[in-house]
Coordinates of C-alpha atoms in Angstrom, one line a residue:
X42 CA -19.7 -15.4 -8.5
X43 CA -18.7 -17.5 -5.7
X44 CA -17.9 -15.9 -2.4
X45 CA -15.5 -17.0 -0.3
X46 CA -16.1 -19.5 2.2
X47 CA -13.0 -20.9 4.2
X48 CA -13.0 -23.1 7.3
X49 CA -11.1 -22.2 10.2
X50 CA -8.4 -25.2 9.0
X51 CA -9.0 -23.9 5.5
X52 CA -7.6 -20.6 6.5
X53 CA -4.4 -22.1 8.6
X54 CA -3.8 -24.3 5.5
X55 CA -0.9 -22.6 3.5
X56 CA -1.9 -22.6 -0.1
X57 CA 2.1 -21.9 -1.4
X58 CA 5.4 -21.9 0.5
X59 CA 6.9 -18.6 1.6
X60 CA 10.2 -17.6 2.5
X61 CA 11.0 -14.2 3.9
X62 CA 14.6 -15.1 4.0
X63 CA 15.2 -14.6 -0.1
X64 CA 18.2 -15.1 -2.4
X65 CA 19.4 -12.3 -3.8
X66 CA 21.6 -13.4 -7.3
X67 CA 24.9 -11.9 -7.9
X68 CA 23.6 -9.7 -10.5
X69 CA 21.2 -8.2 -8.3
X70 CA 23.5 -7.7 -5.6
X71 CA 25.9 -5.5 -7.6
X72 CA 22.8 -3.4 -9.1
X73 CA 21.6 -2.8 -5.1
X74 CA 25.4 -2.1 -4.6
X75 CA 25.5 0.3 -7.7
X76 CA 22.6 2.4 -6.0
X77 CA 24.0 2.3 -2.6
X78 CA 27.0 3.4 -3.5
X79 CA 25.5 6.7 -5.2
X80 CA 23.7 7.1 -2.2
X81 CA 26.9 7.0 0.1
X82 CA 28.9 9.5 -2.6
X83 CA 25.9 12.3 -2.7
X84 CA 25.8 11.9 1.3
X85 CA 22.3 11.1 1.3
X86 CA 20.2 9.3 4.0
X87 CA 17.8 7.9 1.5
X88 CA 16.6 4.4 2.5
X89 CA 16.3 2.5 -1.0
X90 CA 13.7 -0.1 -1.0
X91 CA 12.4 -3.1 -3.8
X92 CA 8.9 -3.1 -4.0
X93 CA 5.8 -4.9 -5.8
X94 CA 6.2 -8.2 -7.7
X95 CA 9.9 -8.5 -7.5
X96 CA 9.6 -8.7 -3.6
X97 CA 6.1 -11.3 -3.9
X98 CA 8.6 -13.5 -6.9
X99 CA 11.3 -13.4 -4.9
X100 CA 9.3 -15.2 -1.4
X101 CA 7.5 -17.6 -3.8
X102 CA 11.1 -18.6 -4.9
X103 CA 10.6 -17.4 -8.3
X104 CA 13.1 -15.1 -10.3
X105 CA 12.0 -11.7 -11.5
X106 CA 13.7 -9.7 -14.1
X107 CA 11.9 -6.5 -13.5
X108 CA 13.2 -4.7 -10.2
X109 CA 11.3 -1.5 -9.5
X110 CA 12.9 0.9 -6.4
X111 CA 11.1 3.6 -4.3
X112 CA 13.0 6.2 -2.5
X113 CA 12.1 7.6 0.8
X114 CA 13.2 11.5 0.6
X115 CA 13.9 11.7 -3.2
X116 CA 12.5 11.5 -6.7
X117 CA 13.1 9.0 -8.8
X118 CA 14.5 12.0 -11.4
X119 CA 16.7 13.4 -8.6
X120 CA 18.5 10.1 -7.9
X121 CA 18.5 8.9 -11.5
X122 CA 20.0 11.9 -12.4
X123 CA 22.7 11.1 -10.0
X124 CA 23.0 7.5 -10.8
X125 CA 23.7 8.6 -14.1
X126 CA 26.3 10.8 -13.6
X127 CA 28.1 8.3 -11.8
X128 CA 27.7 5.4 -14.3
X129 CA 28.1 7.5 -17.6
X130 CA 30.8 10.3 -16.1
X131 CA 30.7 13.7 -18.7
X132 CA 27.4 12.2 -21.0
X133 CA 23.9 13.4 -21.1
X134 CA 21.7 12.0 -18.5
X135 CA 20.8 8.4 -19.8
X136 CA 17.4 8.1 -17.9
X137 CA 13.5 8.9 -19.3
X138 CA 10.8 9.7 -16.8
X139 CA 7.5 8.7 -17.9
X140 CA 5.0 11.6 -16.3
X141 CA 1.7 10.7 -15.0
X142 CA -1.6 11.1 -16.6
X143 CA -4.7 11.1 -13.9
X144 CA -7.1 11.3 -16.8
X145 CA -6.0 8.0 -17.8
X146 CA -5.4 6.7 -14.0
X147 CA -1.8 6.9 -14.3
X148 CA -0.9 9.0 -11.5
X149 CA 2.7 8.3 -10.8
X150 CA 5.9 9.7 -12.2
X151 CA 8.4 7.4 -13.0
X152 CA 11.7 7.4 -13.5
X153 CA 13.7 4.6 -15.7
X154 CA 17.2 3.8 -16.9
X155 CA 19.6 0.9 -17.6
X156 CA 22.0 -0.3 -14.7
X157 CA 24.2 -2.8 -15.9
X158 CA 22.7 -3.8 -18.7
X159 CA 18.9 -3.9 -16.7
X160 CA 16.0 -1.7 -17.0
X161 CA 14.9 -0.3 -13.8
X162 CA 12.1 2.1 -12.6
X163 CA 13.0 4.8 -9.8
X164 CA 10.1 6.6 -7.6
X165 CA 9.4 8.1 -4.1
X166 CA 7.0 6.7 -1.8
X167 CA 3.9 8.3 -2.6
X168 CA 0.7 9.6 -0.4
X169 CA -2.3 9.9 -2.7
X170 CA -5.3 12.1 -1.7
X171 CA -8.5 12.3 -3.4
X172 CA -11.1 15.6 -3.1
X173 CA -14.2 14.2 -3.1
X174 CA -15.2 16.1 -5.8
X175 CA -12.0 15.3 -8.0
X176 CA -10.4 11.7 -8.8
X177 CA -6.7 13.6 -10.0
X178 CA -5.2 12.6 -6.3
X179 CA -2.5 15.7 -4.4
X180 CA 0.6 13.8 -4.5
X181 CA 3.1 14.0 -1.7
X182 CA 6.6 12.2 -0.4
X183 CA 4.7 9.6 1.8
X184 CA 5.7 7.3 4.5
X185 CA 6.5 3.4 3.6
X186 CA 3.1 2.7 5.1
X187 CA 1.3 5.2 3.1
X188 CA 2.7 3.9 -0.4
X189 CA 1.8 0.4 1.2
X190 CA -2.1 1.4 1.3
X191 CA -2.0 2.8 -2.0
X192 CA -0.8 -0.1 -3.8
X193 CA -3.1 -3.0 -5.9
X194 CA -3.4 -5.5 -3.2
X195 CA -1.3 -6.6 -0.1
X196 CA 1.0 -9.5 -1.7
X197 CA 2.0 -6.7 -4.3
X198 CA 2.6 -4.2 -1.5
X199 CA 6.0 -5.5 0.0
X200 CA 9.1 -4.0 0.4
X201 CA 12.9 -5.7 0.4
X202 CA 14.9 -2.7 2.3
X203 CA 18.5 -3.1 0.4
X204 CA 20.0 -0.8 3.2
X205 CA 19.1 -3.1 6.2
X206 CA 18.7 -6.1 3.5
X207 CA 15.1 -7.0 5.0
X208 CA 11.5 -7.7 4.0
X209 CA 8.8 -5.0 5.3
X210 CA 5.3 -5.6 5.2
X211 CA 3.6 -2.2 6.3
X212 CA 0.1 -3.6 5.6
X213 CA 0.2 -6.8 8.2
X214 CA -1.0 -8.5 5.7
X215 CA 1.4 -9.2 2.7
X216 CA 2.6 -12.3 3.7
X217 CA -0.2 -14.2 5.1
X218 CA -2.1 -13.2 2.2
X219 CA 0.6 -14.5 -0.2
X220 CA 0.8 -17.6 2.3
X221 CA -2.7 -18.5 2.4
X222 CA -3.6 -17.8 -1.1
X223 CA -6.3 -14.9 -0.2
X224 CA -6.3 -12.0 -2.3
X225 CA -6.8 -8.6 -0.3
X226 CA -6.8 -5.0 -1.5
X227 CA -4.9 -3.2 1.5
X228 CA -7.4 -0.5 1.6
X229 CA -11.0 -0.7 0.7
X230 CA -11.2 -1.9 -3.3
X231 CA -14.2 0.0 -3.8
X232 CA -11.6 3.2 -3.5
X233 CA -9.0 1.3 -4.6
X234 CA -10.5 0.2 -7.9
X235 CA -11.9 4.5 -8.0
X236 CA -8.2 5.2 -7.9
X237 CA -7.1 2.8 -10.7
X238 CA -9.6 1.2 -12.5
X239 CA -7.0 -1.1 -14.4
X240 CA -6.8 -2.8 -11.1
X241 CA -9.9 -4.9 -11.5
X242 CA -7.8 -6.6 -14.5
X243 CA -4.3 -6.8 -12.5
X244 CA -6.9 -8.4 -9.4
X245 CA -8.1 -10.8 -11.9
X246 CA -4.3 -12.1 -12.9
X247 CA -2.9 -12.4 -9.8
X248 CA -5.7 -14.6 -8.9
X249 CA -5.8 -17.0 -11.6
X250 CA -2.0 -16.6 -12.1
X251 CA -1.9 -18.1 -8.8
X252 CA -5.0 -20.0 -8.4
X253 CA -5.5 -17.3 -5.5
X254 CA -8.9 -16.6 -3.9
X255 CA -10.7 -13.4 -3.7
X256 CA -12.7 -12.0 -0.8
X257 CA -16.0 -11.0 -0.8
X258 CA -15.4 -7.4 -0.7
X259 CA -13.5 -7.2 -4.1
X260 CA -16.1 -9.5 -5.5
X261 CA -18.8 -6.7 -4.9
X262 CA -16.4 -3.7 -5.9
X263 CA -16.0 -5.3 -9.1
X264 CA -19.7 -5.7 -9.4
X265 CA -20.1 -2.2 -9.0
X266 CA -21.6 -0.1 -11.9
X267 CA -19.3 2.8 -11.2
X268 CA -15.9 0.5 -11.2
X269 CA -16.8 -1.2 -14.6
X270 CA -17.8 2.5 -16.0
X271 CA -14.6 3.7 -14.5
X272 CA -12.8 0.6 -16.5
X273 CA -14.5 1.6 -20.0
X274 CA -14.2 5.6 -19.4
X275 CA -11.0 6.0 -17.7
X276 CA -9.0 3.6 -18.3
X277 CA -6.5 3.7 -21.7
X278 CA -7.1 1.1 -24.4
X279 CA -3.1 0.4 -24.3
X280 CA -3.1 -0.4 -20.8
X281 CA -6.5 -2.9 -21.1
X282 CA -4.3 -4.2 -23.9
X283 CA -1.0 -4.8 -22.0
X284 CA -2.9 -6.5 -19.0
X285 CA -5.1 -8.6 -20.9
X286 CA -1.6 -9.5 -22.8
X287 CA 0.2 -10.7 -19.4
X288 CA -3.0 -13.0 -18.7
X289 CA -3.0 -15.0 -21.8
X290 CA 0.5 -15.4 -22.1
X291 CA 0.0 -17.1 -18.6
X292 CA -1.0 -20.3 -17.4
X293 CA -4.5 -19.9 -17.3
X294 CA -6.0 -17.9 -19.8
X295 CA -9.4 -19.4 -19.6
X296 CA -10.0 -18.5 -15.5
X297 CA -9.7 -15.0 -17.0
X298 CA -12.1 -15.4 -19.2
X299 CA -14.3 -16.9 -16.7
X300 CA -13.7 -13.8 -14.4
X301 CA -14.9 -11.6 -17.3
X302 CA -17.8 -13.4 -18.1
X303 CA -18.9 -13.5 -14.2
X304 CA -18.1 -10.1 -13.6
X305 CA -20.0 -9.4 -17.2
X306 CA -16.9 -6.9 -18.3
X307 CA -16.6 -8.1 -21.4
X308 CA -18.3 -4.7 -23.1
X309 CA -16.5 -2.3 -20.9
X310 CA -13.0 -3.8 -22.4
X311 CA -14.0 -4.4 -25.4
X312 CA -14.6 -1.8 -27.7
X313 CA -17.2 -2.3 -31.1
X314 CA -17.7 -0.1 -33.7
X315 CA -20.5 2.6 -33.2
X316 CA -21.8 1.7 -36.6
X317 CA -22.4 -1.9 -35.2
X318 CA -25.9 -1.2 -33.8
X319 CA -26.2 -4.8 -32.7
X320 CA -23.0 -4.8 -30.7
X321 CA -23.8 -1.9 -28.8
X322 CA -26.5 -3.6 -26.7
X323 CA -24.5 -5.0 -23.7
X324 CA -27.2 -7.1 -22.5
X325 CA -26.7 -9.1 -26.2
X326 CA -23.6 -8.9 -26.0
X327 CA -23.1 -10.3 -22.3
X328 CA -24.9 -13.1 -23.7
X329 CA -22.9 -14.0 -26.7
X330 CA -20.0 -13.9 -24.0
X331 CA -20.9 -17.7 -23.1
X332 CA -19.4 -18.7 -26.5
X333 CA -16.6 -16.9 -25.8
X334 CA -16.0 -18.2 -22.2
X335 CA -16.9 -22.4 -23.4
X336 CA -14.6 -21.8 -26.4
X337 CA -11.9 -20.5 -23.9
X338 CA -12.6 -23.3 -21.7
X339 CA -12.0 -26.0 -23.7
X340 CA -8.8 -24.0 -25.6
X341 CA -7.7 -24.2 -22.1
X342 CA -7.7 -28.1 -22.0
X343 CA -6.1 -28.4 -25.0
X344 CA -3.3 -25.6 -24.5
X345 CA -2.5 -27.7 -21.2
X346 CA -2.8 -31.1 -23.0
X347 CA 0.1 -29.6 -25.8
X348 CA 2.4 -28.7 -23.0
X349 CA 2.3 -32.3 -21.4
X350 CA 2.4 -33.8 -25.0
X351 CA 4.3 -31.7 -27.6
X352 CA 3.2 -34.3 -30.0
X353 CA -0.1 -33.2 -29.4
X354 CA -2.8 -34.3 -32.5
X355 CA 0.8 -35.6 -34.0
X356 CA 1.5 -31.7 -35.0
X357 CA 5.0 -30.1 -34.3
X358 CA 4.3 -27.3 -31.8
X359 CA 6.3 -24.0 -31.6
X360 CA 8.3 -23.6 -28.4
X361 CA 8.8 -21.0 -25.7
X362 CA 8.0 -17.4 -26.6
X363 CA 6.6 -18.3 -30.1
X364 CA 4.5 -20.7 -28.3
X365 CA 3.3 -18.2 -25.6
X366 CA 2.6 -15.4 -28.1
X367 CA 0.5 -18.4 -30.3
X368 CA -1.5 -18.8 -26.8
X369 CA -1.9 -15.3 -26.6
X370 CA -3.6 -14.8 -30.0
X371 CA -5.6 -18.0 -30.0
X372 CA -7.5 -16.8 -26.8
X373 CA -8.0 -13.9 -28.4
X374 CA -9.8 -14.9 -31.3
X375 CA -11.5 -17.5 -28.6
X376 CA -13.3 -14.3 -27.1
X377 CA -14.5 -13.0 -29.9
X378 CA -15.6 -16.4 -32.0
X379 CA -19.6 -15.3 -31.3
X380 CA -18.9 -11.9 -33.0
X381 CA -16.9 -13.1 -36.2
X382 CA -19.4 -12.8 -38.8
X383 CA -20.4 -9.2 -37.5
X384 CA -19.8 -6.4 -39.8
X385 CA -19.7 -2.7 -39.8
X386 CA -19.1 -0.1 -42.2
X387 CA -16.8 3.0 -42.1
X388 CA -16.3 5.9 -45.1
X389 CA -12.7 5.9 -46.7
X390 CA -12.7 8.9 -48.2
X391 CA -16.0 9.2 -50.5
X392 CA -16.9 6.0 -50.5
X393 CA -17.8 3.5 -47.7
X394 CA -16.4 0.3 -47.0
X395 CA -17.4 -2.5 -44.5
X396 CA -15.0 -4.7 -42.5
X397 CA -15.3 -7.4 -39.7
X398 CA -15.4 -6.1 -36.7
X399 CA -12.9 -8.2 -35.1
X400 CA -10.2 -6.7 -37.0
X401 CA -11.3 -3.6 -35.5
X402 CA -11.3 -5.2 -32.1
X403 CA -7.8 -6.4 -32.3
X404 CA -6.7 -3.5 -33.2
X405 CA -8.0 -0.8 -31.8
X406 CA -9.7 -1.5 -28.9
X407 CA -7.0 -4.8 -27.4
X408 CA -4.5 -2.7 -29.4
X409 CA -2.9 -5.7 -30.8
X410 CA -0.3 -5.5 -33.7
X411 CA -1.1 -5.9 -37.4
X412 CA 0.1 -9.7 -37.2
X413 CA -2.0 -10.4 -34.4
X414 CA -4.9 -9.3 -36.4
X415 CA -4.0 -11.2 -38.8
X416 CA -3.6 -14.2 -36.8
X417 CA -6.7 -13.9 -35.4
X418 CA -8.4 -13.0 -39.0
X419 CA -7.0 -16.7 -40.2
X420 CA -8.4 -18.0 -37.4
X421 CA -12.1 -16.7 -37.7
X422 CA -12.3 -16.3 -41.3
X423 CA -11.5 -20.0 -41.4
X424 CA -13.4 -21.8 -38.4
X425 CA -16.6 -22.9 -40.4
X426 CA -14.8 -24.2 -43.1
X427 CA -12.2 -25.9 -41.2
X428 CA -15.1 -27.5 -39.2
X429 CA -16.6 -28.5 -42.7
X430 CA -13.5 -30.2 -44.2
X431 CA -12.8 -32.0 -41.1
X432 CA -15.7 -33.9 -40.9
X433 CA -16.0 -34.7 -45.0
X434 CA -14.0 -37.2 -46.1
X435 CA -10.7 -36.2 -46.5
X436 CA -10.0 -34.5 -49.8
X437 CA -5.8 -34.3 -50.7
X438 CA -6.2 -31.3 -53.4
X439 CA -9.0 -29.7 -51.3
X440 CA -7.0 -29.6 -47.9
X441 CA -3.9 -29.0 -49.6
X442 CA -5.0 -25.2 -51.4
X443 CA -6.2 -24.8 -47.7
X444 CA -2.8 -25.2 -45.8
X445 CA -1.2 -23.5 -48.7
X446 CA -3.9 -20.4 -48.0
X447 CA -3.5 -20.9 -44.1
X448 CA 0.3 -21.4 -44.3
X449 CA 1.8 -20.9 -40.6
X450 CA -2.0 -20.1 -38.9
X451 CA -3.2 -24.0 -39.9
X452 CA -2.2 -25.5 -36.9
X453 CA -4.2 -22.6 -34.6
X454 CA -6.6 -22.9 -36.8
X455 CA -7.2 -26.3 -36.0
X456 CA -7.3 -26.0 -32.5
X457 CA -9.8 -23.3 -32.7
X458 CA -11.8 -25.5 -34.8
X459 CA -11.6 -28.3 -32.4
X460 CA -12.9 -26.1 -29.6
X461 CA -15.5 -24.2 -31.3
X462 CA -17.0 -28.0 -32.8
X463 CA -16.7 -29.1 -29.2
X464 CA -18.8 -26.5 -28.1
X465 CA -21.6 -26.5 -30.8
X466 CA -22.3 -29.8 -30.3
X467 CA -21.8 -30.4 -26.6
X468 CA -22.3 -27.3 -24.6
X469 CA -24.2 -24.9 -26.4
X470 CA -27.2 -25.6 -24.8
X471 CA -25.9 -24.8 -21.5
X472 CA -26.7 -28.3 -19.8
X473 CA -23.5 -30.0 -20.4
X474 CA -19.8 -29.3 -19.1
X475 CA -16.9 -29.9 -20.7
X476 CA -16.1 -33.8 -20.1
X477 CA -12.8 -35.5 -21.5
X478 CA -14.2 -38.5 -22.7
X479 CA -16.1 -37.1 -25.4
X480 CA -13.8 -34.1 -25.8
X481 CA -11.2 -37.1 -26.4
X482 CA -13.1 -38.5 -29.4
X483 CA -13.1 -35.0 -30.8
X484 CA -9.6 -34.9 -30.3
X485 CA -9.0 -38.1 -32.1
X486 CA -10.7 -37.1 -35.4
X487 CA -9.0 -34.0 -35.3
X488 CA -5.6 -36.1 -34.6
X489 CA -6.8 -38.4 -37.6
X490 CA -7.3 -35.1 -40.0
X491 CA -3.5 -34.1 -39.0
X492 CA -2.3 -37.9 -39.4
X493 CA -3.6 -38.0 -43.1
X494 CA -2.4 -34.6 -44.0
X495 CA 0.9 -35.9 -43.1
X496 CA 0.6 -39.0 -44.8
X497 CA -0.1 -37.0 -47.9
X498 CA 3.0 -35.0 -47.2
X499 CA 0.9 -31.8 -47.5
X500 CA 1.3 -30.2 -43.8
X501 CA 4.0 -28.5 -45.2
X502 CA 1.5 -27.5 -48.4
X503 CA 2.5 -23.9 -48.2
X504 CA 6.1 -23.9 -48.5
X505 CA 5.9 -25.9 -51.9
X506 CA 7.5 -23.8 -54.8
X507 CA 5.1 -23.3 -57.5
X508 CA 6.2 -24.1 -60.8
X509 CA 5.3 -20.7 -62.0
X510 CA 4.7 -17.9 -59.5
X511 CA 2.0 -15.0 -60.1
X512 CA 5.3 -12.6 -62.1
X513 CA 5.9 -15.5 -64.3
X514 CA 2.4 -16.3 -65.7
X515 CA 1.7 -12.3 -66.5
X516 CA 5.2 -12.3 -68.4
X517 CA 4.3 -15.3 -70.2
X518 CA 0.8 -14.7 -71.0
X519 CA 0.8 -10.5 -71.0
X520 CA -1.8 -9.9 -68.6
X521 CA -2.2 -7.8 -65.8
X522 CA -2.4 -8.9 -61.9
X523 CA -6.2 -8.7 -60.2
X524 CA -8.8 -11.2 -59.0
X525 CA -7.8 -13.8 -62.3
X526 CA -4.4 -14.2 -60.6
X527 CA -5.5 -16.0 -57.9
X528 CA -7.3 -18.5 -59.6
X529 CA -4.5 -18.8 -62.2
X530 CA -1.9 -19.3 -59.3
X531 CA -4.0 -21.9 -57.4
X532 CA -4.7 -24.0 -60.5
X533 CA -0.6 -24.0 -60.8
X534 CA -0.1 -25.1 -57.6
X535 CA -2.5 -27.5 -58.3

């Protein structure tokens, strides 16, 4: 891991503009207008402040949607109790409040309700402090400056003051550190990361979210046997899940990946069957990572080249969130392409059964939904034949029962395909790097392979009608549906 190293010009050089002067929309206006005016009608002298990533958005210029407010002498129940009676006059209170669990490192309540037709999150500025013999922190109403410290890192630890309609930066920090790029726990990160292990993964999207640098002292916290322990132990599988989400949805996916395979975190955020004993020797596994990072890597490249070329390979890409949540699932099954043909077995009432262990990994330890498992089990299950029929000359009837199989997943599979064959045969030996020219020339067979499956008219394969479907042939020929139905129904479409 590379630590950082800036010149005296390198550190005056402003990496994005920043504006402390924000635009606040209409819409937000009357929701900070809603609040205030509760405030005024219950005579309180509460000072209501915006803080974390809505504040950071908002001086990059960027919109936000979620607006999260801290309370100086209140809880977030108290005042959304109040809010509530004044927006929904004689109802039930229409706010949750989602309590903290310092097992899991979740140590704040939270408070969270719909103003005009928004989600919002209500708290009190908090003061956490640790025993040193117990990591469940004593929570109390703290100052501005002491939720400040507590927070992830100093760009997330702003403040916009709606009653004096400023920005506050307790730290010092905030927006230098936003300014020139540098990403800076407020407090030590060693305690930091103690206090909430999920911030290693929330460090790590920020700063390839951004293209942000680290300094050396988070770089070494991360490193820390206790920290990753702390990540794998205390840290909820939903939460690893949620994080790791927000990164590959994002821009760039792969500088994730290449965190995880520096930092070698892979095994203590992924979880593998105990009845895999291969997979439970980290050191093997750290190892088999460097598939998963080159895979990423060029999945990257070609992720970026689709967004500058929706024609990309001459395929019809999805768009906007169906794109995003096709990103999402494709780096997943990049991360685990060196452990797809890994099995393990589990007992099902009397009798055992074996599975892949990438199902299991989707599901229960990046707690995906079913269809992302089975996005992902398209993807795998299919890579080495894919691979196979795309170099073989090209075979109508053959590739046609495979898009009909593949259906919706062919065009991931595909790109997959590409990146995995573009790492077997140039990078697997660890002497090469990714270089376009000869990444090109695997792009343009795999372009030629699309090209002649829509000259066949077969990209479509899977939504042809069969002349009979599976219901039709058992009334016609008084059988019974099993393995023979398959065949039967693929010699049909046929």
């Amino acid at each position: 891991m590379e630590k950082l190293d800036m010149s005296m010009e390198e550190e005056n050089k402003e990496k994005v503009h920043v504006t402390t002067d924000i635009t606040i929309t209409d819409y937000e206006q009357k929701i900070f207008d809603t609040l205030m005016e509760v405030r005024n009608l219950n005579k309180l002298n509460t000072i209501i402040r915006v803080n974390g990533g809505w504040v950071r958005d908002k001086m990059l210029q960027k919109d936000c949607k979620d607006i999260d407010f801290a309370l100086d002498d209140i809880s977030g129940a108290e005042f959304a109790a109040m809010l509530s009676a004044h927006l929904y006059p004689g109802q039930e209170h229409k706010f949750g409040v989602i309590k903290m669990n310092s097992e899991k490192s979740k140590h704040l309540e939270t408070s969270t309700m719909k103003v005009h037709d928004m989600f919002i999150d209500l708290v009190n500025l908090r003061s956490e402090e640790y025993a040193d013999d117990s990591r469940v922190p004593t929570i109390r109403i703290g100052t501005p400056l002491e939720d400040a410290l507590r927070r992830d890192l100093t760009f997330n630890s702003m403040f916009y003051n709606i009653n004096e309609k400023k920005i506050e930066d307790f730290t010092g920090k905030g927006i230098d550190d936003l300014k020139f790029g540098i990403v800076r726990t407020p407090l030590d990160p060693l305690q930091t990361f103690i206090d909430d292990p999920l911030r290693v993964l929330r460090t790590i999207r920020f700063t390839t979210r951004f293209g942000f640098t680290m300094v050396d002292e988070i770089i070494d916290a991360i490193n820390s046997p206790k920290i990753k322990e702390y990540l794998a132990s205390k840290v909820s599988y939903e939460r690893i899940g949620k994080e790791t989400d927000l990164m590959f949805e994002g821009e760039n996916p792969a500088d994730s990946i290449k965190y995880f395979y520096d930092f070698k975190i892979f095994t203590h955020i992924l979880k593998f069957p105990e009845s895999c004993a291969e997979l439970k020797d980290e050191e093997f596994v750290n190892e088999q990572t460097y598939v998963s990072l080159k895979v990423s890597q060029v999945l990257g490249i070609l992720i970026k080249d689709i967004k500058k070329d929706p024609k990309f390979l001459s395929a019809e890409w999805p768009k906007d969130g169906e794109f995003k949540e096709m990103q999402k699932y494709l780096f997943y099954s990049a991360i685990l392409v060196p452990f797809k043909d890994y099995v393990y077995t589990f007992k099902k009432g009397s009798k055992s059964k074996t599975e892949k262990v990438h199902g299991y990994v989707m599901y229960e330890s990046l707690k995906q939904p079913n269809k992302g498992k089975i996005f992902s089990t398209a993807c795998l299950e299919s890579l080495d034949s894919m691979i196979t029929l795309v170099n073989s000359p090209f075979d109508v009837l053959k590739v046609g029962c495979v898009v009909k199989d593949l259906g919706e997943y062919i065009k991931p599979v595909l790109l997959l395909s590409l990146a995995t064959e573009y790492y077997r045969d140039y990078l697997a030996d660890k002497s090469q790097d990714i270089d376009r020219t000869s990444l090109g020339e695997v792009i343009a067979k795999y372009t030629g392979f699309y090209e002649s499956m829509k000259e066949h008219k077969i990209e479509n394969a899977h939504l042809i009608q069969p002349l009979m479907n599976g219901k039709a042939i058992m009334e016609l020929y008084k059988i019974k549906g099993g393995p023979l139905m398959k065949k039967l129904t693929d010699e049909v479409f046929k």
